Coordinates of C-alpha atoms (C1' of nucleotides) in Angstrom, one line a residue:
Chain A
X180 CA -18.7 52.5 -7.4
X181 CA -16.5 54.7 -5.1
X182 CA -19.3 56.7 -5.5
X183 CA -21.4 56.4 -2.6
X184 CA -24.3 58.3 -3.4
X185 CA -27.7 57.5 -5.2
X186 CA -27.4 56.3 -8.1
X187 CA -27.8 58.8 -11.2
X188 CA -25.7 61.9 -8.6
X189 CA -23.2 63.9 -10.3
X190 CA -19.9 62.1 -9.5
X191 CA -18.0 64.3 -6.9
X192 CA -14.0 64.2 -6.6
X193 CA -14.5 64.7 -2.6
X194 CA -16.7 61.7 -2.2
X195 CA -14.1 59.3 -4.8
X196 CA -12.1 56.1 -2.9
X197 CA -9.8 56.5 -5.6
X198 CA -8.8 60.1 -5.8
X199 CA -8.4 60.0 -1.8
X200 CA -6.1 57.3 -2.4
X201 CA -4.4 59.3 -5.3
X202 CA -3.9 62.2 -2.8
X203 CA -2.7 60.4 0.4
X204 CA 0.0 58.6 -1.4
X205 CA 1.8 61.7 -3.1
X206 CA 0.8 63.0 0.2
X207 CA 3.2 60.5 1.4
X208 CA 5.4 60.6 -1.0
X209 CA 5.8 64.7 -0.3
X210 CA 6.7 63.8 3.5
X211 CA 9.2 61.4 2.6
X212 CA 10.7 63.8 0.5
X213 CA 13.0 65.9 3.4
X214 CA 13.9 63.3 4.8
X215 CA 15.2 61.2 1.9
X216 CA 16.8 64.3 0.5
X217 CA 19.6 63.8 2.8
X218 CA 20.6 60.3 2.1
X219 CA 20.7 61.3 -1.6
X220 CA 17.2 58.4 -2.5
X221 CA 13.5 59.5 -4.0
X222 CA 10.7 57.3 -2.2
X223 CA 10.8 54.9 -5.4
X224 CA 14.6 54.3 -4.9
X225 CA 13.9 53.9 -1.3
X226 CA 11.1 51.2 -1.2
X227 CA 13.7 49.6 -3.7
X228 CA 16.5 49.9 -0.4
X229 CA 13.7 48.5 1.8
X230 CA 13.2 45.7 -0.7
X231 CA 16.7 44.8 -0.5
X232 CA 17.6 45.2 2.6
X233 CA 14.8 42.7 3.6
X234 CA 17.1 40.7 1.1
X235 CA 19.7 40.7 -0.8
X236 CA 21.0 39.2 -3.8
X237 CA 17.2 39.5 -5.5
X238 CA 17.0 39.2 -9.4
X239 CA 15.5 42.2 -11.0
X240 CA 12.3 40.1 -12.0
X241 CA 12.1 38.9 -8.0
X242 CA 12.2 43.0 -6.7
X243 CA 9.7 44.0 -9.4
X244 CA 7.3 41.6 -8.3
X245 CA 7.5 42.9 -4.8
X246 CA 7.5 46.0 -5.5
X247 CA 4.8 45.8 -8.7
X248 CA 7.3 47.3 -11.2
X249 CA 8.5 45.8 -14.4
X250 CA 11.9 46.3 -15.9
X251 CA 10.6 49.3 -17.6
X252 CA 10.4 51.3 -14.9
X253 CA 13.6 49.3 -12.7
X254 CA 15.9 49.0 -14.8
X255 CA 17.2 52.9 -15.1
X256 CA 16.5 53.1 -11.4
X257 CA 18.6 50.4 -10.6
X258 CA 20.8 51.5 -13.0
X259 CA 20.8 55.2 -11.4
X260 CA 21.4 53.6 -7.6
X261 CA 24.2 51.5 -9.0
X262 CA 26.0 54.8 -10.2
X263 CA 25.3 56.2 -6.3
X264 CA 27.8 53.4 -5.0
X265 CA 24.6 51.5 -3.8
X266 CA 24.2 48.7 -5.4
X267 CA 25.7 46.0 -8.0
X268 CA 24.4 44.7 -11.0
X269 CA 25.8 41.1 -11.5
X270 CA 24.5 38.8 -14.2
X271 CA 23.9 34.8 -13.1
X272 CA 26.5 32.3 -13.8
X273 CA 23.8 29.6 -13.8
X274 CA 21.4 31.9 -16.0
X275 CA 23.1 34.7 -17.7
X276 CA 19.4 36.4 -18.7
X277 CA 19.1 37.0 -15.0
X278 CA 20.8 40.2 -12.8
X279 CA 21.3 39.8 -9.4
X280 CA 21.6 43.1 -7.9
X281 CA 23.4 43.1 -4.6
X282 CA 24.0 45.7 -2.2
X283 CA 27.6 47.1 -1.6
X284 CA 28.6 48.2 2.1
X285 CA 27.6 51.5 1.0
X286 CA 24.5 50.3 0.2
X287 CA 23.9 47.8 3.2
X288 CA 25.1 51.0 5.6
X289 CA 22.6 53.2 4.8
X290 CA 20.3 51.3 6.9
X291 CA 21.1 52.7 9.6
X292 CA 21.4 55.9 8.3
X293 CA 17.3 55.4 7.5
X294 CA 16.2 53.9 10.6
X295 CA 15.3 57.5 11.9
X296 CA 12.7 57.7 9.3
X297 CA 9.9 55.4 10.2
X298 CA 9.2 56.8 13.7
X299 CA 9.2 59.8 12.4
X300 CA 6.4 58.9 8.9
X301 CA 4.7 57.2 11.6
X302 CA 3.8 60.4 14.1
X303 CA 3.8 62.4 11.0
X304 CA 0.8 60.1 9.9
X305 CA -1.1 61.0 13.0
X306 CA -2.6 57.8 14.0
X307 CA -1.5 54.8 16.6
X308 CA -0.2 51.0 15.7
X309 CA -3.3 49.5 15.7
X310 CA -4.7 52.0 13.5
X311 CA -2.0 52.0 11.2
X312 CA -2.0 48.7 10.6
X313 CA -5.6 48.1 10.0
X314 CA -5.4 50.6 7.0
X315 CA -2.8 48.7 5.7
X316 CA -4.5 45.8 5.3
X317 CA -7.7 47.3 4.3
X318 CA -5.7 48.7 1.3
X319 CA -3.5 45.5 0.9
X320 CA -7.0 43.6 0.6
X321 CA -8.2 46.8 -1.8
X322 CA -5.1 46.2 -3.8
X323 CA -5.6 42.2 -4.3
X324 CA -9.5 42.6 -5.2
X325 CA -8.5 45.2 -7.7
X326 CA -6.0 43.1 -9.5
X327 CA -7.8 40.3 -9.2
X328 CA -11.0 42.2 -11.0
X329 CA -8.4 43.3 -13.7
X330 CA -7.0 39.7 -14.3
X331 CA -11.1 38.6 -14.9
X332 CA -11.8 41.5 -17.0
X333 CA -8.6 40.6 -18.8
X334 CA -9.2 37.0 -19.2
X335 CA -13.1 37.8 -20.9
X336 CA -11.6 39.7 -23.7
X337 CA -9.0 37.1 -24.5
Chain B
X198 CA 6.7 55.1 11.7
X199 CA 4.4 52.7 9.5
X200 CA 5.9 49.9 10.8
X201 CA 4.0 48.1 13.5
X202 CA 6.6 46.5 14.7
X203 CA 8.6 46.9 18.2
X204 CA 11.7 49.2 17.6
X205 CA 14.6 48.6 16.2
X206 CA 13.0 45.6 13.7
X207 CA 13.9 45.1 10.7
X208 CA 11.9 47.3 8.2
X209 CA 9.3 44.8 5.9
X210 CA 8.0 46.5 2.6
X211 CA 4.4 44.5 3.5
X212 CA 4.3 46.1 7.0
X213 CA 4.7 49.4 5.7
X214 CA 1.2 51.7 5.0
X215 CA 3.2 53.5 2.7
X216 CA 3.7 50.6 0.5
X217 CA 0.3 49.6 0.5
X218 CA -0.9 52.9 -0.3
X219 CA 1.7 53.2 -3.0
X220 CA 0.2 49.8 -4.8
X221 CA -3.4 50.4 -3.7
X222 CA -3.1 53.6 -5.6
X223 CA -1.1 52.1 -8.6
X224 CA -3.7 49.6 -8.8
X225 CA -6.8 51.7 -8.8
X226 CA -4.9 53.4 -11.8
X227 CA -4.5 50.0 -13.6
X228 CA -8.0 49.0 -12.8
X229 CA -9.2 52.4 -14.5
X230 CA -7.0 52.1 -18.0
X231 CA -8.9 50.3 -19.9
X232 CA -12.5 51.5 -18.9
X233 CA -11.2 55.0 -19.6
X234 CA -9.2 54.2 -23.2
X235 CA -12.3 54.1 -24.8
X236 CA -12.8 57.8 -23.8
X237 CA -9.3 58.9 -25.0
X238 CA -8.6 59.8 -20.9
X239 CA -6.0 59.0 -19.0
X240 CA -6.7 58.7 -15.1
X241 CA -5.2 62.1 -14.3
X242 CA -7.2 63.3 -17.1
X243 CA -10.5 61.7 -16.0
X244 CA -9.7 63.2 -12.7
X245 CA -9.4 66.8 -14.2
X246 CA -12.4 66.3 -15.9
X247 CA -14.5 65.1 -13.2
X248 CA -13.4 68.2 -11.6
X249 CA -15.1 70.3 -14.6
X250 CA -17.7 67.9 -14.4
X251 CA -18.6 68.9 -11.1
X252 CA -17.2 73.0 -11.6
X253 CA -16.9 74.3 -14.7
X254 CA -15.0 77.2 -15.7
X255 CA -12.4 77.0 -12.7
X256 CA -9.2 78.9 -13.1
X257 CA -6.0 76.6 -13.2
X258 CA -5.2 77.6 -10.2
X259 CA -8.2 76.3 -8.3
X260 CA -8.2 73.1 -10.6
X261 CA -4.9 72.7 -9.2
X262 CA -5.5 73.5 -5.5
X263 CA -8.7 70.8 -6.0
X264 CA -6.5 68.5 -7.6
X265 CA -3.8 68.6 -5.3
X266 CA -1.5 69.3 -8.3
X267 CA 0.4 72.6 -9.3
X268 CA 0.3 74.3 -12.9
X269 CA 3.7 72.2 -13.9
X270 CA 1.2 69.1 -14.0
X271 CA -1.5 70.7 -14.8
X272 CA -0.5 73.2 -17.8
X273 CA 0.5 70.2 -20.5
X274 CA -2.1 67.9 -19.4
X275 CA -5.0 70.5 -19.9
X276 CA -3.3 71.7 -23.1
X277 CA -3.5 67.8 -24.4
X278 CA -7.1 68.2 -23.3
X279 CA -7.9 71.1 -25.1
X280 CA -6.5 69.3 -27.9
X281 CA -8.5 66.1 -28.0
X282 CA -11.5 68.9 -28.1
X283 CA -12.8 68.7 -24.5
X284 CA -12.2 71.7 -23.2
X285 CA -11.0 75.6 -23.9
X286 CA -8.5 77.8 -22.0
X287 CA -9.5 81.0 -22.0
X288 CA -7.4 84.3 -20.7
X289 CA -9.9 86.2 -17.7
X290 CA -10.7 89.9 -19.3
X291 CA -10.6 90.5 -15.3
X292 CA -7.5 89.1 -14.1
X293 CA -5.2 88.5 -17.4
X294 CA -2.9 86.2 -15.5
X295 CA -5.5 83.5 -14.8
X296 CA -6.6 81.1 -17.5
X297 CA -10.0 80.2 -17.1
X298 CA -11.1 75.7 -18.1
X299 CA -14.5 75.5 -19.8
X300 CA -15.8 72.5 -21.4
X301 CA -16.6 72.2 -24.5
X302 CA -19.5 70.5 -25.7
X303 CA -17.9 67.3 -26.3
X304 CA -16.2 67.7 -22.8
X305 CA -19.7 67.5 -21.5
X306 CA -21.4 65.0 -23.2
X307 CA -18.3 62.9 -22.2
X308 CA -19.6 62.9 -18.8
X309 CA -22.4 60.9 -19.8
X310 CA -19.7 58.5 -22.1
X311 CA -17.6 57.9 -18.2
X312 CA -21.2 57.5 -15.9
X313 CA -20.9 53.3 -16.3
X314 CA -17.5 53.6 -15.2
X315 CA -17.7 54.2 -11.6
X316 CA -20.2 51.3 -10.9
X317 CA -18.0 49.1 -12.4
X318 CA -15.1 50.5 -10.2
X319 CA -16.8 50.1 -7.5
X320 CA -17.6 46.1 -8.0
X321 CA -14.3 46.0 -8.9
X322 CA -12.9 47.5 -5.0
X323 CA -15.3 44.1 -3.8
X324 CA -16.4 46.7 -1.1
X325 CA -20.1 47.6 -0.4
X326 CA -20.7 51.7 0.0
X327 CA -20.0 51.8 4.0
X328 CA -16.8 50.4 3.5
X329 CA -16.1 52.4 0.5
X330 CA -17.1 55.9 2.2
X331 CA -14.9 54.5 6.0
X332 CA -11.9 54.1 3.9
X333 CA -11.8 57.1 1.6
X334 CA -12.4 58.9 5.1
X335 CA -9.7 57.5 6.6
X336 CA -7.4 58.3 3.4
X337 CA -8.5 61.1 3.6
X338 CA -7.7 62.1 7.6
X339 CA -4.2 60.5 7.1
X340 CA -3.7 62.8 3.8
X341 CA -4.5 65.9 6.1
X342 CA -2.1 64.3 9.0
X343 CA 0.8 64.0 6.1
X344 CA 0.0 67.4 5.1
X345 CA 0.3 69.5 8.5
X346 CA 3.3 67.4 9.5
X347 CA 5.0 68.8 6.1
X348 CA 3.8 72.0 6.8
X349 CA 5.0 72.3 10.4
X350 CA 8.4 71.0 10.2
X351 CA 8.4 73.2 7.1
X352 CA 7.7 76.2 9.3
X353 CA 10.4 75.1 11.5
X354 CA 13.1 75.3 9.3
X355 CA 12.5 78.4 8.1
Chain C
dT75 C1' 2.6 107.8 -9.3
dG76 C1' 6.4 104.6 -9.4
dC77 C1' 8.7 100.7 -8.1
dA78 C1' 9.2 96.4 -5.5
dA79 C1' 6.9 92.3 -4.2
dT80 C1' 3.4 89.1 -5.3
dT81 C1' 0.6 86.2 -8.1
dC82 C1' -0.7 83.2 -12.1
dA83 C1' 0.5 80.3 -15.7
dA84 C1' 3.9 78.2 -18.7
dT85 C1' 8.3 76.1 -19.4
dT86 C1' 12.4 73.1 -18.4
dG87 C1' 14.6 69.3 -16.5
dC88 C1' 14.5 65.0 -14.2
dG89 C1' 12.6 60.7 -12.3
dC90 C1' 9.0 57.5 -12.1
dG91 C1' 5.3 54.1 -14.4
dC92 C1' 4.0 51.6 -18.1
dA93 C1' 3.2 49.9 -22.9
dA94 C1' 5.6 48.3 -26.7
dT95 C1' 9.6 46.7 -28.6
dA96 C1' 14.3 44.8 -28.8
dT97 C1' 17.9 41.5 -27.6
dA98 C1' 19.9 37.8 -25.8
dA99 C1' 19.6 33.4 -23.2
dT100 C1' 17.0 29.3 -22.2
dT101 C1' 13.6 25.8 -22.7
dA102 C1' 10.4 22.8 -25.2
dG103 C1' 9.1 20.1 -28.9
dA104 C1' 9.1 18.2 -33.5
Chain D
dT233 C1' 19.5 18.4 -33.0
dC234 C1' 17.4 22.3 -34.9
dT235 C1' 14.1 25.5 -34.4
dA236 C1' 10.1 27.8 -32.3
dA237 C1' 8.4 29.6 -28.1
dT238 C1' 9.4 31.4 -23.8
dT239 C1' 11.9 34.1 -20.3
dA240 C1' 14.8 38.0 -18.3
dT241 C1' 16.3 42.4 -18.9
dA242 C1' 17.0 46.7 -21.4
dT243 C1' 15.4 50.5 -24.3
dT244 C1' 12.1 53.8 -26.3
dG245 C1' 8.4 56.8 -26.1
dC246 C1' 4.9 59.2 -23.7
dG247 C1' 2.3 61.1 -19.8
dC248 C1' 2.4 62.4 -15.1
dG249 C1' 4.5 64.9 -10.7
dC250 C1' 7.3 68.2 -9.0
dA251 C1' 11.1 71.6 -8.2
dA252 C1' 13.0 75.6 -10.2
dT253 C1' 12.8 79.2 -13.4
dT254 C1' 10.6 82.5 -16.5
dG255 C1' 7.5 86.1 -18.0
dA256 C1' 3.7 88.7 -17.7
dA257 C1' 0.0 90.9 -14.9
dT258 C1' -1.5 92.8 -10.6
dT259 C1' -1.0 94.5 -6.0
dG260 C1' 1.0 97.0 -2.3
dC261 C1' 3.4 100.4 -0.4
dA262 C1' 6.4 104.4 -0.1

DNA sequence: TGCAATTCAATTGCGCGCAATATAATTAGA
DNA sequence: TCTAATTATATTGCGCGCAATTGAATTGCA
């Protein structure tokens, strides 16, 4: 377990993997908050920019599998950053179930207007390249064996 | 910034900690649903109740400052657990303002209902205990860090 | 003592996050 | 070819998470 006591203890939030997780993502979440304020995006809408900026011209399915959300949850976002000039919603000649969503100049120039942001999450985070990235991939690895135990589980009970 | 990269890189969703945290945290949440359906819980819920588990009879108010969450949150989610019968709210003689959380009897004996869960988490993180307890003290340094940035440039601007 | 400022909890409004469902387009198979 | 299954997206409903507001109780200070 996160637990990593004796077995038997009283479970203790302090000592939980997953509550420290819970906390030091809406931590980040919280930080990003000023500084997104300004270019008018939440932290959801802006890991979508980040997604499409990377690239362009995704399908809705193709973001939400980068991003691990299904339509349920992108589809008013999108729908939201499309009204804020951002973004277009274009449906595929070749396969009209599909919606390419495509960045407008706005969209494409606010970029720049974001690049001040990293440097400053980073010192804000307290901790140097090296260190930074070994979390990540400690909770990228995290991540996989956790979906990975869910898709075994899953597959048991049908 | 979260992005190990040399400056002025493109931005990569998979470089960034924030994103990793973000689905780490969205898994563990996932991983947890169906362990805690059975218990009528959500995973907010099961972390309030571990809270009582561990303290009985906080006020909202320190529920919320262990929880990381204010009384917005808090106030419907404890009234749709003193509805499912796990817990009361009672007004402090004291201090009328506060409302005290006590367990009921069925909140307690659910304790003993959740205790399998948090072994079975814990296979499911494919982490042994050292790895466990390094991380969730790392999550928990960088939660702090995130915190006293917010708090500074907070103080800054008035 | 009396009144302003503070504190605690609840409420409102909005944006996720996700299950379940709906709808339309496409593919597969008899 | 005609139909059943599948796929892509959208919608609905509900529970967080949080800012802003409200209302009531308490504290502080003149």
């Amino acid at each position: 377990m996160e637990n990593s006591g004796t077995t038997g203890e009283q479970i203790r939030l302090q000592q939980m993997l997953c509550f420290a997780l819970y906390g030091a993502a809406h931590a980040f979440s919280r930080a990003y908050k000023p500084r997104l304020e300004p270019l008018g995006l939440t932290y959801p809408q802006y890991l979508v920019m980040v997604s499409l900026w990377e690239k362009d011209g995704q399908p809705v399915k193709a973001l939400g599998a980068a991003l691990g959300l299904d339509s349920g949850t992108l589809s008013p976002l999108l729908k939201r950053l499309e009204q804020a000039g951002l973004l277009a919603r274009t449906r595929a000649k070749a396969d009209e179930r599909q919606v390419h969503i495509t960045l407008t100049e706005k969209g494409r120039q606010l970029q720049s207007e974001a690049a001040g942001i990293t440097p400053l999450m980073l010192s804000a985070t307290g901790c140097g390249l090296e260190e930074v990235a070994d979390l990540r991939d400690r909770l990228q690895d995290l991540k996989d064996n956790l979906v990975r135990a869910g898709d075994a589980s899953a597959a048991e009970h049908g």
